[in-house]
Amino acid sequence: MTMRSEALTMTKDGRLSAMKARFFGPTARQKLLAFASLVLLLIFFSFASPVFMQIDNILGILQSTAVNGVLAIACTFVIITGGIDLSVGTLMTFCAVMAGVFLTYWELPMWIGVVAAIATGALSGVVSGTLIAKMKIPPFIATLGMMMLLKGLSLVVSGTRPIYFNNTENFPMISQDSLIGLALPNLPIPNAVLILFALAALASVVLNRTALGRYTFALGSNEEAVRLSGVNVDRWKIAIYGLGGSICGVAGLLIASRLNSAQPALGQGYELEAIAAVVIGGTSLSGGAGTILGTIIGAFIMSVLTNGLRILSVAQEWQTVVTGVIIILAVYADILRRRKV
Amino acid sequence: MLNRRQFSAAVGVCAILVMSGAARADDIYIPLISKGFQHQFWQAVKAGAEQAAKEGNAKISFEGPETEAMVDKQIDMLSADLAKHPNAIGFAALDSKAAIPLLKKAQAEHIPVIAFDSGVDSDIPLTTCTTDNLAAAGLAADKMAEMIGDAGEVAVIVHDQTSRTGIDRRDGFLNEMKAKHPNVKIVSVQYGAGDHLKSAEIAKAMIQANPNLKGIFGANEGSAEGAAIGVKESGKKLVLIGYDSGKEQKEAIISGAMAGAITQNPVGIGKCVVESALKALKGEKLPKVIDTGFYWYDKSNITDPKVAAVLYD
């Protein structure tokens, strides 16, 4: 007990320097770099094509960022602990399928479907966390196993067919409708984007202002030191994976609402895009450093790039090449920054 | 901020973009959003579309998601293409219902939509350029029955159980057997995601489990070529019938490892999409469905110019 409070006081003392680090430290520099790249991309594409900056296209970019952005937030927590979660994509799908089971098969009210999707995510995250913390299975393997398991379960539960949300009239509202559009009819930003930003703000608070957030960083910096100072490392780890899982539940709702269906075969490959967004945003794969804002910028870099190349009608093979180059550059920039420190 | 090395890298990326060329505004522009782009089948559709575009002085682009599961990525593609205000759009929906809001938008902006391959389940497309998969798989069943003496055990390897083509080819084959060849027994139907390796493993397991197996039908390029590998590894001799084309499949047919296959007419599908779009832009009426045809090919007619024209590597 005393040891724990000591650890907490130490963090408090360190808050001033932490503030400094936030604005001038290496993470901030990487964030600036990511932000500058995003601005450069935006400028480049708006000069290259007159349609890029049109409101319809901007709305399209925002909409297409929502799901990857939310998944990337889930990954950010886990990656800061020095772990990895490969199951986020298929977990998202499984949560969507469970929402379908509750809403379409059992015809329950919409809020129950929403709760069910998030609870499914949290539960699955807790399972992953337990595999990693208690059974000592390396995160890569544990979540790889979960990725396949959940992919299979989605197909089993849905009977390999998409589940349509035709009985739940308001379901498309979650993602497709626009609350902002009611006030500003010319700017119908889809709700999915509001949910992304609200979730990002919330996640940022959790990461920077709560014990859970502090332990997320601490586990990634030096897990052994945290353990030696008397903290129940296993419990916090399970909680962090559980949090990541519940965020995947939100992603599941967003994609299901957008497609007005739970597509059971979808999801694999989405984890790598989410991890790419996290890494571009300056979160270190070796753990201990990272920000939600960086991740969101990373997610936007990915979607702006994809959309912009599409608008320019760049051949699809080349689009993939360019995206790969950007990811490598982002990680290289991270390494350069580290060398300087 | 950006140091010199990072800056030069950024310039390099921009250079790639510029070299690969932006869309010119003056031509008629028709983007095609397909269900994939890596498979040879889609490349053949693209080639057909490009051919027709050249003849009609139009410009096309061709895109599709990496896997046929990525419904949301396909919607993003459709959204980006609509933002370019094209003259017409070609679309092969992975999930019709998910695409309806955007198709309605296209309709509101008077952009003609031409569906292709598995089509779009809606009134919005002016026409659909497609293969009658049920009838084509039925022909495969007839050929299979003929080659095994109209009796015995047969197995089917399908690419997936959710897509329209997967369902139609499976059902077309099974129904034809049931209706016309009652002595042929289907002992197993399995799904290999169109993946060569998975389909090969499935074929081997089927042969292991059913020693009297006389034939296997592979319902797409990957399933059929995978089945050929599996049969070869097991060392057994049985009648293998494929679907679609592709270098390996063609070689297997020439070497006799595969008895024959059904081919669609992907080049014709691509041509049909662009030609229909151009007709729609001129205000011509189009039929609801345009059957682009299918052919049976085997060792005897693989070099026949009529057949060779619709085969692709």
CSV table of N, CA, C and O in Angstrom, one decimal, chain A residues 32-33 36-37 40 44-45 48 51 54 56-57 60 63-64 67 155 160-162 164 166 176 255 258-259 261 263-266 268-270 273 307 309-320 322 325-326 329 332-333 336 340, chain B residues 1-3 5-7 9-10 13-14 16-18 20-23 29 36-37 43 46 59 61-67 69-73 75-77 79-81 83-85 94-98 101-102 105 109 161-162 198:
chain,number,residue,atom,x,y,z
A,32,LEU,N,3.8,16.6,-34.2
A,32,LEU,CA,3.9,17.8,-35.1
A,32,LEU,C,4.3,17.3,-36.5
A,32,LEU,O,3.7,17.8,-37.5
A,33,LEU,N,5.2,16.4,-36.6
A,33,LEU,CA,5.6,15.8,-37.8
A,33,LEU,C,4.4,15.2,-38.5
A,33,LEU,O,4.2,15.4,-39.7
A,36,ALA,N,2.1,17.9,-39.6
A,36,ALA,CA,2.7,18.6,-40.8
A,36,ALA,C,2.5,17.7,-42.1
A,36,ALA,O,2.1,18.2,-43.1
A,37,SER,N,2.7,16.4,-41.9
A,37,SER,CA,2.5,15.5,-43.1
A,37,SER,C,1.0,15.6,-43.6
A,37,SER,O,0.8,15.6,-44.8
A,40,LEU,N,0.4,18.8,-45.3
A,40,LEU,CA,1.1,18.7,-46.7
A,40,LEU,C,0.2,17.9,-47.6
A,40,LEU,O,0.1,18.3,-48.8
A,44,PHE,N,-1.4,19.3,-51.0
A,44,PHE,CA,-1.0,18.6,-52.3
A,44,PHE,C,-2.2,18.2,-53.0
A,44,PHE,O,-2.4,18.5,-54.2
A,45,PHE,N,-3.1,17.5,-52.4
A,45,PHE,CA,-4.3,17.0,-53.1
A,45,PHE,C,-5.2,18.1,-53.5
A,45,PHE,O,-5.9,18.0,-54.6
A,48,ALA,N,-3.8,19.3,-56.6
A,48,ALA,CA,-3.8,18.3,-57.7
A,48,ALA,C,-5.2,18.1,-58.3
A,48,ALA,O,-5.3,17.8,-59.4
A,51,VAL,N,-11.8,18.6,-57.2
A,51,VAL,CA,-12.9,18.0,-56.4
A,51,VAL,C,-12.5,17.6,-55.0
A,51,VAL,O,-13.3,17.3,-54.2
A,54,GLN,N,-14.0,19.5,-52.2
A,54,GLN,CA,-15.4,19.7,-52.1
A,54,GLN,C,-16.1,19.0,-50.9
A,54,GLN,O,-15.6,18.0,-50.5
A,56,ASP,N,-18.7,17.3,-50.3
A,56,ASP,CA,-19.1,15.8,-50.4
A,56,ASP,C,-17.9,14.9,-50.1
A,56,ASP,O,-18.0,13.9,-49.4
A,57,ASN,N,-16.7,15.3,-50.7
A,57,ASN,CA,-15.6,14.5,-50.6
A,57,ASN,C,-15.0,14.5,-49.2
A,57,ASN,O,-14.6,13.5,-48.6
A,60,GLY,N,-16.9,12.4,-47.1
A,60,GLY,CA,-16.6,11.0,-47.4
A,60,GLY,C,-15.3,10.6,-46.7
A,60,GLY,O,-15.2,9.5,-46.1
A,63,GLN,N,-16.1,10.2,-43.0
A,63,GLN,CA,-16.9,8.9,-42.8
A,63,GLN,C,-16.0,7.7,-42.8
A,63,GLN,O,-16.1,6.8,-42.0
A,64,SER,N,-15.0,7.7,-43.8
A,64,SER,CA,-14.2,6.6,-44.0
A,64,SER,C,-13.1,6.4,-42.9
A,64,SER,O,-12.5,5.4,-42.7
A,67,VAL,N,-14.3,4.3,-38.6
A,67,VAL,CA,-14.1,2.9,-38.1
A,67,VAL,C,-12.6,2.7,-37.8
A,67,VAL,O,-12.3,2.2,-36.7
A,155,LEU,N,-18.8,-16.1,-38.1
A,155,LEU,CA,-19.4,-16.9,-39.1
A,155,LEU,C,-20.4,-17.9,-38.6
A,155,LEU,O,-21.5,-18.1,-39.1
A,160,THR,N,-23.1,-17.6,-41.4
A,160,THR,CA,-22.3,-17.2,-42.6
A,160,THR,C,-23.1,-16.3,-43.5
A,160,THR,O,-22.7,-16.1,-44.6
A,161,ARG,N,-24.2,-15.7,-43.0
A,161,ARG,CA,-24.9,-14.7,-43.8
A,161,ARG,C,-24.9,-13.4,-43.2
A,161,ARG,O,-24.9,-13.3,-41.9
A,162,PRO,N,-24.9,-12.3,-43.9
A,162,PRO,CA,-25.0,-11.0,-43.3
A,162,PRO,C,-26.3,-10.9,-42.5
A,162,PRO,O,-27.4,-11.4,-42.9
A,164,TYR,N,-29.1,-8.3,-41.4
A,164,TYR,CA,-29.6,-7.0,-41.7
A,164,TYR,C,-30.4,-6.4,-40.5
A,164,TYR,O,-31.1,-7.2,-39.9
A,166,ASN,N,-33.0,-4.6,-40.4
A,166,ASN,CA,-34.2,-4.0,-41.0
A,166,ASN,C,-35.3,-3.7,-40.0
A,166,ASN,O,-36.2,-2.9,-40.2
A,176,GLN,N,-24.9,7.0,-39.9
A,176,GLN,CA,-25.2,7.7,-41.1
A,176,GLN,C,-25.8,9.1,-41.0
A,176,GLN,O,-25.5,10.0,-41.7
A,255,ILE,N,-19.7,0.3,-37.9
A,255,ILE,CA,-19.6,-0.3,-39.2
A,255,ILE,C,-21.0,-1.0,-39.5
A,255,ILE,O,-21.5,-0.9,-40.6
A,258,ARG,N,-23.4,1.7,-40.5
A,258,ARG,CA,-23.1,2.3,-41.8
A,258,ARG,C,-23.6,1.3,-42.9
A,258,ARG,O,-24.1,1.8,-43.9
A,259,LEU,N,-23.3,0.0,-42.7
A,259,LEU,CA,-23.7,-0.9,-43.8
A,259,LEU,C,-25.1,-1.4,-43.6
A,259,LEU,O,-25.6,-2.2,-44.4
A,261,SER,N,-26.0,-3.6,-41.8
A,261,SER,CA,-25.9,-5.0,-41.7
A,261,SER,C,-24.6,-5.4,-41.0
A,261,SER,O,-23.6,-4.7,-41.0
A,263,GLN,N,-21.7,-7.8,-41.4
A,263,GLN,CA,-21.1,-8.6,-42.4
A,263,GLN,C,-20.1,-9.6,-41.8
A,263,GLN,O,-19.0,-9.2,-41.4
A,264,PRO,N,-20.4,-10.9,-41.7
A,264,PRO,CA,-19.6,-11.7,-40.8
A,264,PRO,C,-18.2,-12.0,-41.4
A,264,PRO,O,-17.3,-12.4,-40.6
A,265,ALA,N,-18.0,-11.9,-42.7
A,265,ALA,CA,-16.7,-12.3,-43.3
A,265,ALA,C,-15.7,-11.1,-43.2
A,265,ALA,O,-14.6,-11.3,-43.6
A,266,LEU,N,-16.2,-9.9,-42.8
A,266,LEU,CA,-15.3,-8.7,-42.9
A,266,LEU,C,-14.5,-8.7,-41.6
A,266,LEU,O,-14.7,-9.4,-40.7
A,268,GLN,N,-10.8,-9.1,-41.1
A,268,GLN,CA,-9.4,-9.4,-41.2
A,268,GLN,C,-8.7,-8.4,-42.0
A,268,GLN,O,-9.2,-8.0,-43.1
A,269,GLY,N,-7.5,-7.9,-41.5
A,269,GLY,CA,-6.8,-6.9,-42.3
A,269,GLY,C,-7.0,-5.5,-41.7
A,269,GLY,O,-6.2,-4.6,-41.8
A,270,TYR,N,-8.2,-5.3,-41.0
A,270,TYR,CA,-8.4,-4.0,-40.4
A,270,TYR,C,-7.5,-3.7,-39.2
A,270,TYR,O,-7.2,-2.6,-38.9
A,273,GLU,N,-4.4,-2.0,-40.5
A,273,GLU,CA,-4.6,-0.6,-40.8
A,273,GLU,C,-4.6,0.2,-39.5
A,273,GLU,O,-4.1,1.3,-39.5
A,307,ASN,N,-8.1,8.3,-50.1
A,307,ASN,CA,-9.1,9.1,-50.9
A,307,ASN,C,-8.4,9.9,-51.9
A,307,ASN,O,-8.8,9.9,-53.1
A,309,LEU,N,-5.5,9.6,-53.5
A,309,LEU,CA,-5.0,8.9,-54.6
A,309,LEU,C,-6.1,8.4,-55.5
A,309,LEU,O,-6.0,8.3,-56.7
A,310,ARG,N,-7.2,8.1,-54.9
A,310,ARG,CA,-8.4,7.6,-55.6
A,310,ARG,C,-8.9,8.7,-56.5
A,310,ARG,O,-9.3,8.6,-57.6
A,311,ILE,N,-9.0,9.9,-55.9
A,311,ILE,CA,-9.5,11.1,-56.6
A,311,ILE,C,-8.7,11.4,-57.8
A,311,ILE,O,-9.1,11.7,-58.9
A,312,LEU,N,-7.3,11.2,-57.6
A,312,LEU,CA,-6.4,11.4,-58.7
A,312,LEU,C,-6.4,10.3,-59.7
A,312,LEU,O,-5.7,10.3,-60.7
A,313,SER,N,-7.3,9.3,-59.5
A,313,SER,CA,-7.3,8.1,-60.3
A,313,SER,C,-6.0,7.4,-60.5
A,313,SER,O,-5.6,6.9,-61.6
A,314,VAL,N,-5.2,7.4,-59.4
A,314,VAL,CA,-3.9,6.7,-59.4
A,314,VAL,C,-4.3,5.2,-59.5
A,314,VAL,O,-5.2,4.7,-58.8
A,315,ALA,N,-3.5,4.4,-60.3
A,315,ALA,CA,-3.8,3.0,-60.4
A,315,ALA,C,-3.7,2.3,-59.0
A,315,ALA,O,-2.9,2.7,-58.2
A,316,GLN,N,-4.6,1.4,-58.7
A,316,GLN,CA,-4.7,0.8,-57.4
A,316,GLN,C,-3.5,0.2,-56.9
A,316,GLN,O,-3.1,0.3,-55.7
A,317,GLU,N,-2.7,-0.5,-57.8
A,317,GLU,CA,-1.5,-1.1,-57.4
A,317,GLU,C,-0.6,0.0,-56.8
A,317,GLU,O,0.1,-0.3,-55.7
A,318,TRP,N,-0.5,1.1,-57.4
A,318,TRP,CA,0.3,2.2,-56.9
A,318,TRP,C,-0.1,2.8,-55.6
A,318,TRP,O,0.6,3.2,-54.8
A,319,GLN,N,-1.4,2.8,-55.4
A,319,GLN,CA,-2.0,3.3,-54.2
A,319,GLN,C,-1.4,2.5,-53.0
A,319,GLN,O,-1.0,3.1,-52.0
A,320,THR,N,-1.4,1.2,-53.2
A,320,THR,CA,-0.9,0.4,-52.1
A,320,THR,C,0.6,0.6,-51.9
A,320,THR,O,1.1,0.7,-50.7
A,322,VAL,N,2.3,3.4,-52.4
A,322,VAL,CA,2.5,4.7,-51.8
A,322,VAL,C,2.1,4.6,-50.3
A,322,VAL,O,2.8,5.1,-49.4
A,325,VAL,N,5.0,3.0,-48.5
A,325,VAL,CA,6.1,4.0,-48.4
A,325,VAL,C,5.8,4.9,-47.2
A,325,VAL,O,6.7,5.2,-46.4
A,326,ILE,N,4.6,5.4,-47.1
A,326,ILE,CA,4.3,6.4,-46.1
A,326,ILE,C,4.5,5.8,-44.7
A,326,ILE,O,5.0,6.4,-43.8
A,329,LEU,N,8.2,5.5,-44.0
A,329,LEU,CA,8.7,6.8,-43.7
A,329,LEU,C,8.3,7.3,-42.3
A,329,LEU,O,9.2,7.8,-41.5
A,332,TYR,N,10.4,5.4,-39.8
A,332,TYR,CA,11.8,5.9,-39.9
A,332,TYR,C,11.9,7.2,-39.2
A,332,TYR,O,12.9,7.5,-38.4
A,333,ALA,N,11.0,8.1,-39.4
A,333,ALA,CA,11.0,9.4,-38.7
A,333,ALA,C,11.0,9.2,-37.2
A,333,ALA,O,11.7,9.9,-36.4
A,336,LEU,N,14.5,8.2,-36.2
A,336,LEU,CA,15.4,9.4,-36.2
A,336,LEU,C,15.3,10.2,-35.0
A,336,LEU,O,16.2,10.6,-34.3
A,340,LYS,N,18.1,11.1,-31.8
A,340,LYS,CA,18.4,12.4,-31.3
A,340,LYS,C,18.3,12.5,-29.8
A,340,LYS,O,19.1,13.3,-29.2
B,1,MET,N,11.5,20.4,-37.6
B,1,MET,CA,10.3,19.9,-38.4
B,1,MET,C,10.8,19.0,-39.5
B,1,MET,O,11.5,18.1,-39.2
B,2,LEU,N,10.4,19.2,-40.7
B,2,LEU,CA,10.9,18.3,-41.7
B,2,LEU,C,12.3,18.5,-42.0
B,2,LEU,O,12.7,19.6,-42.4
B,3,ASN,N,13.2,17.5,-41.8
B,3,ASN,CA,14.6,17.7,-42.2
B,3,ASN,C,14.7,17.4,-43.7
B,3,ASN,O,13.8,17.0,-44.4
B,5,ARG,N,16.2,15.1,-45.4
B,5,ARG,CA,16.0,13.7,-45.9
B,5,ARG,C,14.5,13.4,-46.0
B,5,ARG,O,14.0,12.9,-47.0
B,6,GLN,N,13.7,13.8,-45.0
B,6,GLN,CA,12.3,13.6,-45.0
B,6,GLN,C,11.6,14.3,-46.1
B,6,GLN,O,10.7,13.9,-46.8
B,7,PHE,N,12.2,15.6,-46.3
B,7,PHE,CA,11.6,16.4,-47.4
B,7,PHE,C,11.8,15.8,-48.7
B,7,PHE,O,10.8,15.7,-49.5
B,9,ALA,N,12.2,12.7,-49.4
B,9,ALA,CA,11.3,11.6,-49.5
B,9,ALA,C,9.9,12.0,-49.9
B,9,ALA,O,9.3,11.4,-50.8
B,10,ALA,N,9.4,13.0,-49.3
B,10,ALA,CA,8.1,13.5,-49.6
B,10,ALA,C,8.0,14.0,-51.0
B,10,ALA,O,7.0,13.6,-51.7
B,13,VAL,N,7.6,10.9,-53.2
B,13,VAL,CA,6.3,10.4,-53.2
B,13,VAL,C,5.4,11.2,-54.1
B,13,VAL,O,4.6,10.7,-55.0
B,14,CYS,N,5.5,12.5,-54.0
B,14,CYS,CA,4.7,13.4,-54.9
B,14,CYS,C,5.0,13.1,-56.3
B,14,CYS,O,4.1,13.1,-57.2
B,16,ILE,N,5.9,10.4,-57.7
B,16,ILE,CA,5.3,9.1,-58.1
B,16,ILE,C,3.8,9.4,-58.5
B,16,ILE,O,3.3,9.0,-59.5
B,17,LEU,N,3.2,10.2,-57.6
B,17,LEU,CA,1.8,10.5,-57.8
B,17,LEU,C,1.6,11.2,-59.2
B,17,LEU,O,0.7,10.9,-59.9
B,18,VAL,N,2.4,12.2,-59.4
B,18,VAL,CA,2.2,13.0,-60.6
B,18,VAL,C,2.5,12.2,-61.9
B,18,VAL,O,1.7,12.2,-62.8
B,20,SER,N,2.1,9.1,-62.2
B,20,SER,CA,1.1,8.1,-62.5
B,20,SER,C,-0.2,8.7,-63.1
B,20,SER,O,-1.1,8.0,-63.4
B,21,GLY,N,-0.2,10.0,-63.0
B,21,GLY,CA,-1.2,10.7,-63.9
B,21,GLY,C,-2.6,11.0,-63.3
B,21,GLY,O,-3.1,10.1,-62.6
B,22,ALA,N,-3.1,12.2,-63.4
B,22,ALA,CA,-4.4,12.5,-62.9
B,22,ALA,C,-5.4,12.5,-64.0
B,22,ALA,O,-5.1,12.4,-65.2
B,23,ALA,N,-6.7,12.4,-63.6
B,23,ALA,CA,-7.7,12.3,-64.6
B,23,ALA,C,-7.9,13.6,-65.4
B,23,ALA,O,-7.8,14.7,-64.8
B,29,TYR,N,-15.9,10.3,-68.5
B,29,TYR,CA,-15.2,9.6,-67.5
B,29,TYR,C,-16.1,8.6,-66.8
B,29,TYR,O,-17.2,8.9,-66.3
B,36,GLY,N,-13.0,-6.8,-56.8
B,36,GLY,CA,-11.7,-7.1,-56.6
B,36,GLY,C,-10.8,-6.5,-57.7
B,36,GLY,O,-11.4,-6.0,-58.7
B,37,PHE,N,-9.5,-6.6,-57.6
B,37,PHE,CA,-8.7,-6.2,-58.7
B,37,PHE,C,-7.5,-7.0,-59.0
B,37,PHE,O,-6.9,-7.0,-60.0
B,43,GLN,N,-8.8,-8.5,-63.8
B,43,GLN,CA,-7.9,-7.8,-64.8
B,43,GLN,C,-8.5,-7.9,-66.2
B,43,GLN,O,-8.3,-7.0,-67.0
B,46,LYS,N,-11.2,-5.5,-66.6
B,46,LYS,CA,-10.6,-4.2,-66.8
B,46,LYS,C,-10.2,-4.0,-68.2
B,46,LYS,O,-10.4,-3.0,-68.8
B,59,LYS,N,-12.8,7.7,-70.8
B,59,LYS,CA,-11.7,7.4,-69.9
B,59,LYS,C,-12.3,6.6,-68.7
B,59,LYS,O,-13.4,6.9,-68.3
B,61,SER,N,-11.6,4.3,-64.9
B,61,SER,CA,-10.7,3.9,-63.9
B,61,SER,C,-11.3,2.6,-63.3
B,61,SER,O,-12.5,2.4,-63.5
B,62,PHE,N,-10.5,1.8,-62.7
B,62,PHE,CA,-11.0,0.5,-62.3
B,62,PHE,C,-10.4,0.2,-60.9
B,62,PHE,O,-9.2,0.2,-60.7
B,63,GLU,N,-11.3,0.0,-59.9
B,63,GLU,CA,-10.9,-0.3,-58.6
B,63,GLU,C,-11.8,-1.3,-57.9
B,63,GLU,O,-12.9,-1.5,-58.2
B,64,GLY,N,-11.2,-2.0,-56.9
B,64,GLY,CA,-12.0,-3.0,-56.2
B,64,GLY,C,-11.2,-3.2,-54.9
B,64,GLY,O,-10.0,-3.1,-54.8
B,65,PRO,N,-11.9,-3.6,-53.8
B,65,PRO,CA,-11.3,-3.9,-52.6
B,65,PRO,C,-10.4,-5.1,-52.6
B,65,PRO,O,-10.5,-5.9,-53.5
B,66,GLU,N,-9.5,-5.3,-51.6
B,66,GLU,CA,-8.6,-6.4,-51.6
B,66,GLU,C,-9.2,-7.7,-51.5
B,66,GLU,O,-8.8,-8.7,-52.1
B,67,THR,N,-10.2,-7.8,-50.6
B,67,THR,CA,-11.0,-9.1,-50.5
B,67,THR,C,-12.5,-8.8,-50.7
B,67,THR,O,-12.9,-7.6,-50.5
B,69,ALA,N,-14.7,-9.5,-48.8
B,69,ALA,CA,-15.4,-9.3,-47.6
B,69,ALA,C,-15.5,-7.8,-47.2
B,69,ALA,O,-16.3,-7.3,-46.4
B,70,MET,N,-14.6,-7.0,-47.9
B,70,MET,CA,-14.5,-5.6,-47.4
B,70,MET,C,-15.6,-4.7,-48.0
B,70,MET,O,-15.3,-3.8,-48.9
B,71,VAL,N,-16.8,-4.9,-47.5
B,71,VAL,CA,-17.9,-4.1,-48.0
B,71,VAL,C,-17.7,-2.6,-47.8
B,71,VAL,O,-18.0,-1.8,-48.7
B,72,ASP,N,-17.2,-2.2,-46.6
B,72,ASP,CA,-17.1,-0.8,-46.3
B,72,ASP,C,-16.1,-0.1,-47.2
B,72,ASP,O,-16.3,1.0,-47.6
B,73,LYS,N,-15.0,-0.8,-47.5
B,73,LYS,CA,-14.0,-0.2,-48.4
B,73,LYS,C,-14.6,0.0,-49.8
B,73,LYS,O,-14.2,1.0,-50.4
B,75,ILE,N,-17.6,0.8,-50.4
B,75,ILE,CA,-18.5,1.9,-50.3
B,75,ILE,C,-17.7,3.2,-50.4
B,75,ILE,O,-18.0,4.2,-51.0
B,76,ASP,N,-16.5,3.2,-49.7
B,76,ASP,CA,-15.6,4.3,-49.7
B,76,ASP,C,-15.2,4.6,-51.2
B,76,ASP,O,-15.1,5.8,-51.5
B,77,MET,N,-14.9,3.6,-51.9
B,77,MET,CA,-14.5,3.8,-53.3
B,77,MET,C,-15.6,4.4,-54.1
B,77,MET,O,-15.4,5.3,-54.9
B,79,SER,N,-18.0,6.2,-53.0
B,79,SER,CA,-18.1,7.6,-52.5
B,79,SER,C,-17.1,8.5,-53.2
B,79,SER,O,-17.4,9.6,-53.6
B,80,ALA,N,-15.8,8.1,-53.2
B,80,ALA,CA,-14.8,8.9,-53.8
B,80,ALA,C,-15.0,9.1,-55.3
B,80,ALA,O,-14.8,10.2,-55.8
B,81,ASP,N,-15.5,8.0,-56.0
B,81,ASP,CA,-15.7,8.2,-57.4
B,81,ASP,C,-16.9,9.1,-57.7
B,81,ASP,O,-16.9,9.8,-58.7
B,83,ALA,N,-17.7,11.6,-55.9
B,83,ALA,CA,-17.2,13.0,-55.7
B,83,ALA,C,-16.6,13.6,-56.9
B,83,ALA,O,-16.5,14.8,-57.1
B,84,LYS,N,-16.1,12.7,-57.8
B,84,LYS,CA,-15.4,13.2,-59.0
B,84,LYS,C,-16.5,13.6,-60.1
B,84,LYS,O,-16.1,14.0,-61.2
B,85,HIS,N,-17.8,13.5,-59.8
B,85,HIS,CA,-18.8,13.8,-60.7
B,85,HIS,C,-18.6,13.1,-62.1
B,85,HIS,O,-18.5,13.8,-63.1
B,94,LEU,N,-20.7,-5.7,-53.6
B,94,LEU,CA,-20.4,-6.8,-52.7
B,94,LEU,C,-21.7,-7.0,-51.8
B,94,LEU,O,-22.0,-8.1,-51.5
B,95,ASP,N,-22.3,-5.9,-51.4
B,95,ASP,CA,-23.6,-6.0,-50.7
B,95,ASP,C,-24.5,-4.9,-51.2
B,95,ASP,O,-24.2,-3.7,-50.9
B,96,SER,N,-25.5,-5.2,-51.9
B,96,SER,CA,-26.3,-4.2,-52.6
B,96,SER,C,-26.9,-3.3,-51.6
B,96,SER,O,-26.9,-2.1,-51.8
B,97,LYS,N,-27.4,-3.8,-50.4
B,97,LYS,CA,-28.2,-3.0,-49.5
B,97,LYS,C,-27.3,-1.9,-48.9
B,97,LYS,O,-27.7,-0.8,-48.7
B,98,ALA,N,-26.0,-2.2,-48.7
B,98,ALA,CA,-25.1,-1.2,-48.1
B,98,ALA,C,-24.9,0.0,-49.1
B,98,ALA,O,-24.5,1.1,-48.6
B,101,PRO,N,-27.8,4.0,-50.4
B,101,PRO,CA,-27.8,5.5,-50.2
B,101,PRO,C,-26.9,6.2,-51.3
B,101,PRO,O,-27.3,7.2,-51.8
B,102,LEU,N,-25.7,5.6,-51.6
B,102,LEU,CA,-24.9,6.3,-52.5
B,102,LEU,C,-25.4,6.1,-54.0
B,102,LEU,O,-25.3,7.0,-54.8
B,105,LYS,N,-27.9,8.7,-54.5
B,105,LYS,CA,-27.3,10.0,-54.7
B,105,LYS,C,-26.9,10.1,-56.2
B,105,LYS,O,-27.1,11.1,-56.9
B,109,GLU,N,-28.2,12.7,-59.1
B,109,GLU,CA,-27.4,13.6,-59.9
B,109,GLU,C,-27.4,13.2,-61.4
B,109,GLU,O,-26.5,13.6,-62.1
B,161,GLN,N,-19.4,-19.2,-49.1
B,161,GLN,CA,-20.8,-19.6,-49.0
B,161,GLN,C,-21.7,-18.3,-48.9
B,161,GLN,O,-22.9,-18.4,-48.6
B,162,THR,N,-21.1,-17.1,-49.0
B,162,THR,CA,-21.9,-15.9,-48.8
B,162,THR,C,-22.1,-15.1,-50.1
B,162,THR,O,-23.1,-14.5,-50.3
B,198,LYS,N,-5.6,-23.8,-49.5
B,198,LYS,CA,-6.7,-24.3,-48.7
B,198,LYS,C,-7.5,-25.3,-49.6
B,198,LYS,O,-7.9,-26.3,-49.1
